[in-house]
């Protein structure tokens, strides 16, 4: 995004929250901290924040909103649980054709969460399926949040890394 676009978006945000004290130095910091993001994604995030929030957002809130939009292709926890349940129902320890391998899940994070809770075979033989599903759900949501966080921080950390790479 161009500097002028970042400044315009921050000005728009400031205008939406007129009671918020917002000195020019803060506007400069905000613009510097979002300049690495896609202008369209930030504009969408700003519109959503303006329509939903009662308070002026932090830089982290803006970046998180952009990151969550970028990660919107992650399967929902309900879809991940449905995949897991289907894999457990079709599983047979004696028939390798019924096994679900990592590349067969719709998303790699589902495969990772399944491994974190012991795998399909472990879940198939479980005496506490409800507890296992809760553990899977927590593992999957944690991985999704980590993915959002990585996207949120990734763009901000890319510019310093490029500067270091070009200096060496």
CSV table of C-alpha atoms in Angstrom, one decimal:
chain,number,residue,atom,x,y,z
A,1,UNK,CA,0.0,0.0,0.0
A,2,UNK,CA,1.2,3.5,-0.6
A,3,UNK,CA,1.8,5.9,2.2
A,4,UNK,CA,-1.0,8.2,1.0
A,5,UNK,CA,-3.5,5.3,1.1
A,6,UNK,CA,-2.5,4.4,4.6
A,7,UNK,CA,-2.9,8.0,5.8
A,8,UNK,CA,-6.3,8.2,4.1
A,9,UNK,CA,-7.5,5.0,5.7
A,10,UNK,CA,-6.3,6.2,9.2
A,11,UNK,CA,-8.0,9.6,8.6
A,12,UNK,CA,-11.2,7.8,7.6
A,13,UNK,CA,-11.0,5.8,10.8
A,14,UNK,CA,-10.3,8.9,12.9
A,15,UNK,CA,-13.3,10.6,11.4
A,16,UNK,CA,-15.5,7.7,12.3
A,17,UNK,CA,-14.5,8.1,16.0
A,18,UNK,CA,-14.6,11.9,16.4
A,19,UNK,CA,-14.6,11.8,20.2
A,20,UNK,CA,-11.2,9.9,20.3
A,21,UNK,CA,-8.2,12.1,20.9
A,22,UNK,CA,-5.8,11.1,18.1
A,23,UNK,CA,-2.7,13.3,17.7
A,24,UNK,CA,-0.9,13.5,14.4
A,25,UNK,CA,2.0,11.5,15.7
A,26,UNK,CA,-0.3,8.6,16.4
A,27,UNK,CA,-1.6,8.8,12.8
A,28,UNK,CA,1.9,8.5,11.6
A,29,UNK,CA,2.6,5.4,13.7
A,30,UNK,CA,-0.6,3.8,12.6
A,31,UNK,CA,0.2,4.5,8.9
A,32,UNK,CA,3.7,3.1,9.3
A,33,UNK,CA,2.4,-0.1,11.0
A,34,UNK,CA,-0.2,-0.9,8.3
A,35,UNK,CA,1.7,0.2,5.2
A,36,UNK,CA,2.9,-3.4,4.5
A,37,UNK,CA,-0.7,-4.7,4.2
A,38,UNK,CA,-2.9,-4.8,1.2
A,39,UNK,CA,-4.9,-1.5,0.8
A,40,UNK,CA,-8.1,-3.2,-0.1
A,41,UNK,CA,-7.9,-5.6,2.8
A,42,UNK,CA,-7.2,-2.8,5.2
A,43,UNK,CA,-10.1,-0.7,3.7
A,44,UNK,CA,-12.5,-3.7,4.3
A,45,UNK,CA,-11.2,-4.1,7.9
A,46,UNK,CA,-11.6,-0.4,8.6
A,47,UNK,CA,-15.2,-0.5,7.3
A,48,UNK,CA,-16.0,-3.5,9.4
A,49,UNK,CA,-14.4,-1.9,12.5
A,50,UNK,CA,-16.3,1.3,11.9
A,51,UNK,CA,-19.6,-0.5,11.7
A,52,UNK,CA,-19.0,-2.9,14.7
A,53,UNK,CA,-16.8,-1.2,17.2
A,54,UNK,CA,-17.6,1.5,19.8
A,55,UNK,CA,-14.0,2.3,20.4
A,56,UNK,CA,-11.0,3.3,18.3
A,57,UNK,CA,-9.1,0.2,17.3
A,58,UNK,CA,-5.5,-0.6,18.1
A,59,UNK,CA,-3.0,-1.3,15.4
A,60,UNK,CA,-3.1,-5.0,16.5
A,61,UNK,CA,-6.9,-5.1,16.1
A,62,UNK,CA,-6.7,-3.7,12.5
A,63,UNK,CA,-3.9,-6.2,11.6
A,64,UNK,CA,-5.8,-9.1,13.2
A,65,UNK,CA,-9.0,-8.2,11.3
A,66,UNK,CA,-7.0,-8.3,8.0
A,67,UNK,CA,-5.3,-11.6,9.0
A,68,UNK,CA,-8.6,-13.2,9.9
A,69,UNK,CA,-10.0,-12.2,6.5
A,70,UNK,CA,-6.9,-13.6,4.8
A,71,UNK,CA,-7.4,-16.9,6.7
A,72,UNK,CA,-11.1,-17.2,6.0
A,73,UNK,CA,-10.4,-20.2,3.8
A,74,UNK,CA,-9.6,-22.3,6.9
A,75,UNK,CA,-12.3,-24.9,7.4
A,76,UNK,CA,-14.7,-24.2,10.3
A,77,UNK,CA,-14.3,-26.2,13.4
A,78,UNK,CA,-17.7,-27.9,12.6
A,79,UNK,CA,-16.4,-28.9,9.2
A,80,UNK,CA,-13.2,-30.2,10.7
A,81,UNK,CA,-15.1,-32.2,13.3
A,82,UNK,CA,-17.4,-33.6,10.5
A,83,UNK,CA,-14.3,-34.8,8.6
A,84,UNK,CA,-12.9,-36.4,11.7
A,85,UNK,CA,-16.1,-38.2,12.5
A,86,UNK,CA,-16.4,-39.5,8.9
A,87,UNK,CA,-12.8,-40.8,9.1
A,88,UNK,CA,-13.4,-42.5,12.5
A,89,UNK,CA,-16.7,-44.1,11.2
A,90,UNK,CA,-15.0,-45.6,8.2
A,91,UNK,CA,-11.8,-46.7,10.0
A,92,UNK,CA,-11.1,-50.4,10.4
A,93,UNK,CA,-7.8,-51.4,12.0
A,94,UNK,CA,-7.6,-54.5,9.7
A,95,UNK,CA,-8.2,-52.7,6.4
A,96,UNK,CA,-5.6,-50.1,5.4
A,97,UNK,CA,-8.0,-48.9,2.6
A,98,UNK,CA,-10.1,-47.4,5.4
A,99,UNK,CA,-7.3,-45.4,6.9
A,100,UNK,CA,-7.1,-41.6,6.4
A,101,UNK,CA,-3.7,-40.3,5.5
A,102,UNK,CA,-2.4,-36.8,6.0
A,103,UNK,CA,-2.9,-35.8,2.4
A,104,UNK,CA,-6.5,-36.9,2.4
A,105,UNK,CA,-7.7,-34.2,4.9
A,106,UNK,CA,-9.2,-31.1,3.3
A,107,UNK,CA,-6.6,-28.9,5.1
A,108,UNK,CA,-3.2,-29.6,6.6
A,109,UNK,CA,-4.3,-28.1,10.0
A,110,UNK,CA,-7.0,-30.8,10.3
A,111,UNK,CA,-4.3,-33.4,9.8
A,112,UNK,CA,-2.1,-31.8,12.4
A,113,UNK,CA,-4.9,-31.5,14.9
A,114,UNK,CA,-5.8,-35.2,14.4
A,115,UNK,CA,-2.2,-36.2,15.0
A,116,UNK,CA,-2.1,-34.0,18.2
A,117,UNK,CA,-5.0,-36.0,19.7
A,118,UNK,CA,-3.5,-39.4,18.8
A,119,UNK,CA,-4.7,-40.1,15.3
A,120,UNK,CA,-7.8,-41.7,13.9
A,121,UNK,CA,-7.0,-45.2,15.2
A,122,UNK,CA,-6.7,-43.8,18.8
A,123,UNK,CA,-10.1,-42.0,18.4
A,124,UNK,CA,-11.8,-45.0,16.9
A,125,UNK,CA,-10.9,-47.1,20.0
A,126,UNK,CA,-11.6,-44.3,22.5
A,127,UNK,CA,-13.8,-44.9,25.5
A,128,UNK,CA,-14.4,-41.1,25.9
A,129,UNK,CA,-15.4,-39.9,22.4
A,130,UNK,CA,-16.9,-36.6,23.8
A,131,UNK,CA,-13.7,-35.7,25.6
A,132,UNK,CA,-11.7,-36.6,22.5
A,133,UNK,CA,-13.8,-34.4,20.3
A,134,UNK,CA,-13.4,-31.5,22.8
A,135,UNK,CA,-9.6,-32.1,22.7
A,136,UNK,CA,-9.6,-32.1,18.9
A,137,UNK,CA,-11.7,-28.9,18.8
A,138,UNK,CA,-9.3,-27.2,21.2
A,139,UNK,CA,-6.3,-28.4,19.2
A,140,UNK,CA,-7.8,-27.3,15.9
A,141,UNK,CA,-8.9,-23.9,17.1
A,142,UNK,CA,-5.4,-23.4,18.6
A,143,UNK,CA,-3.8,-24.2,15.3
A,144,UNK,CA,-6.2,-21.8,13.5
A,145,UNK,CA,-5.4,-19.0,15.9
A,146,UNK,CA,-1.7,-19.7,15.4
A,147,UNK,CA,-2.2,-19.4,11.7
A,148,UNK,CA,-4.0,-16.1,12.0
A,149,UNK,CA,-1.3,-14.8,14.3
A,150,UNK,CA,1.4,-15.9,11.8
A,151,UNK,CA,-0.4,-14.0,9.0
A,152,UNK,CA,-0.9,-11.0,11.3
A,153,UNK,CA,2.8,-10.8,12.2
A,154,UNK,CA,4.2,-12.1,9.0
A,155,UNK,CA,3.6,-9.1,6.8
A,156,UNK,CA,4.9,-6.8,9.6
A,157,UNK,CA,8.1,-8.8,9.9
A,158,UNK,CA,8.7,-9.2,6.2
A,159,UNK,CA,10.1,-5.7,5.6
A,160,UNK,CA,12.8,-5.9,8.3
A,161,UNK,CA,13.8,-9.4,7.0
A,162,UNK,CA,14.0,-8.1,3.4
A,163,UNK,CA,16.2,-5.2,4.7
A,164,UNK,CA,18.5,-7.7,6.5
A,165,UNK,CA,18.7,-9.9,3.5
A,166,UNK,CA,19.6,-7.1,1.1
A,167,UNK,CA,22.3,-5.8,3.6
A,168,UNK,CA,24.1,-9.2,3.6
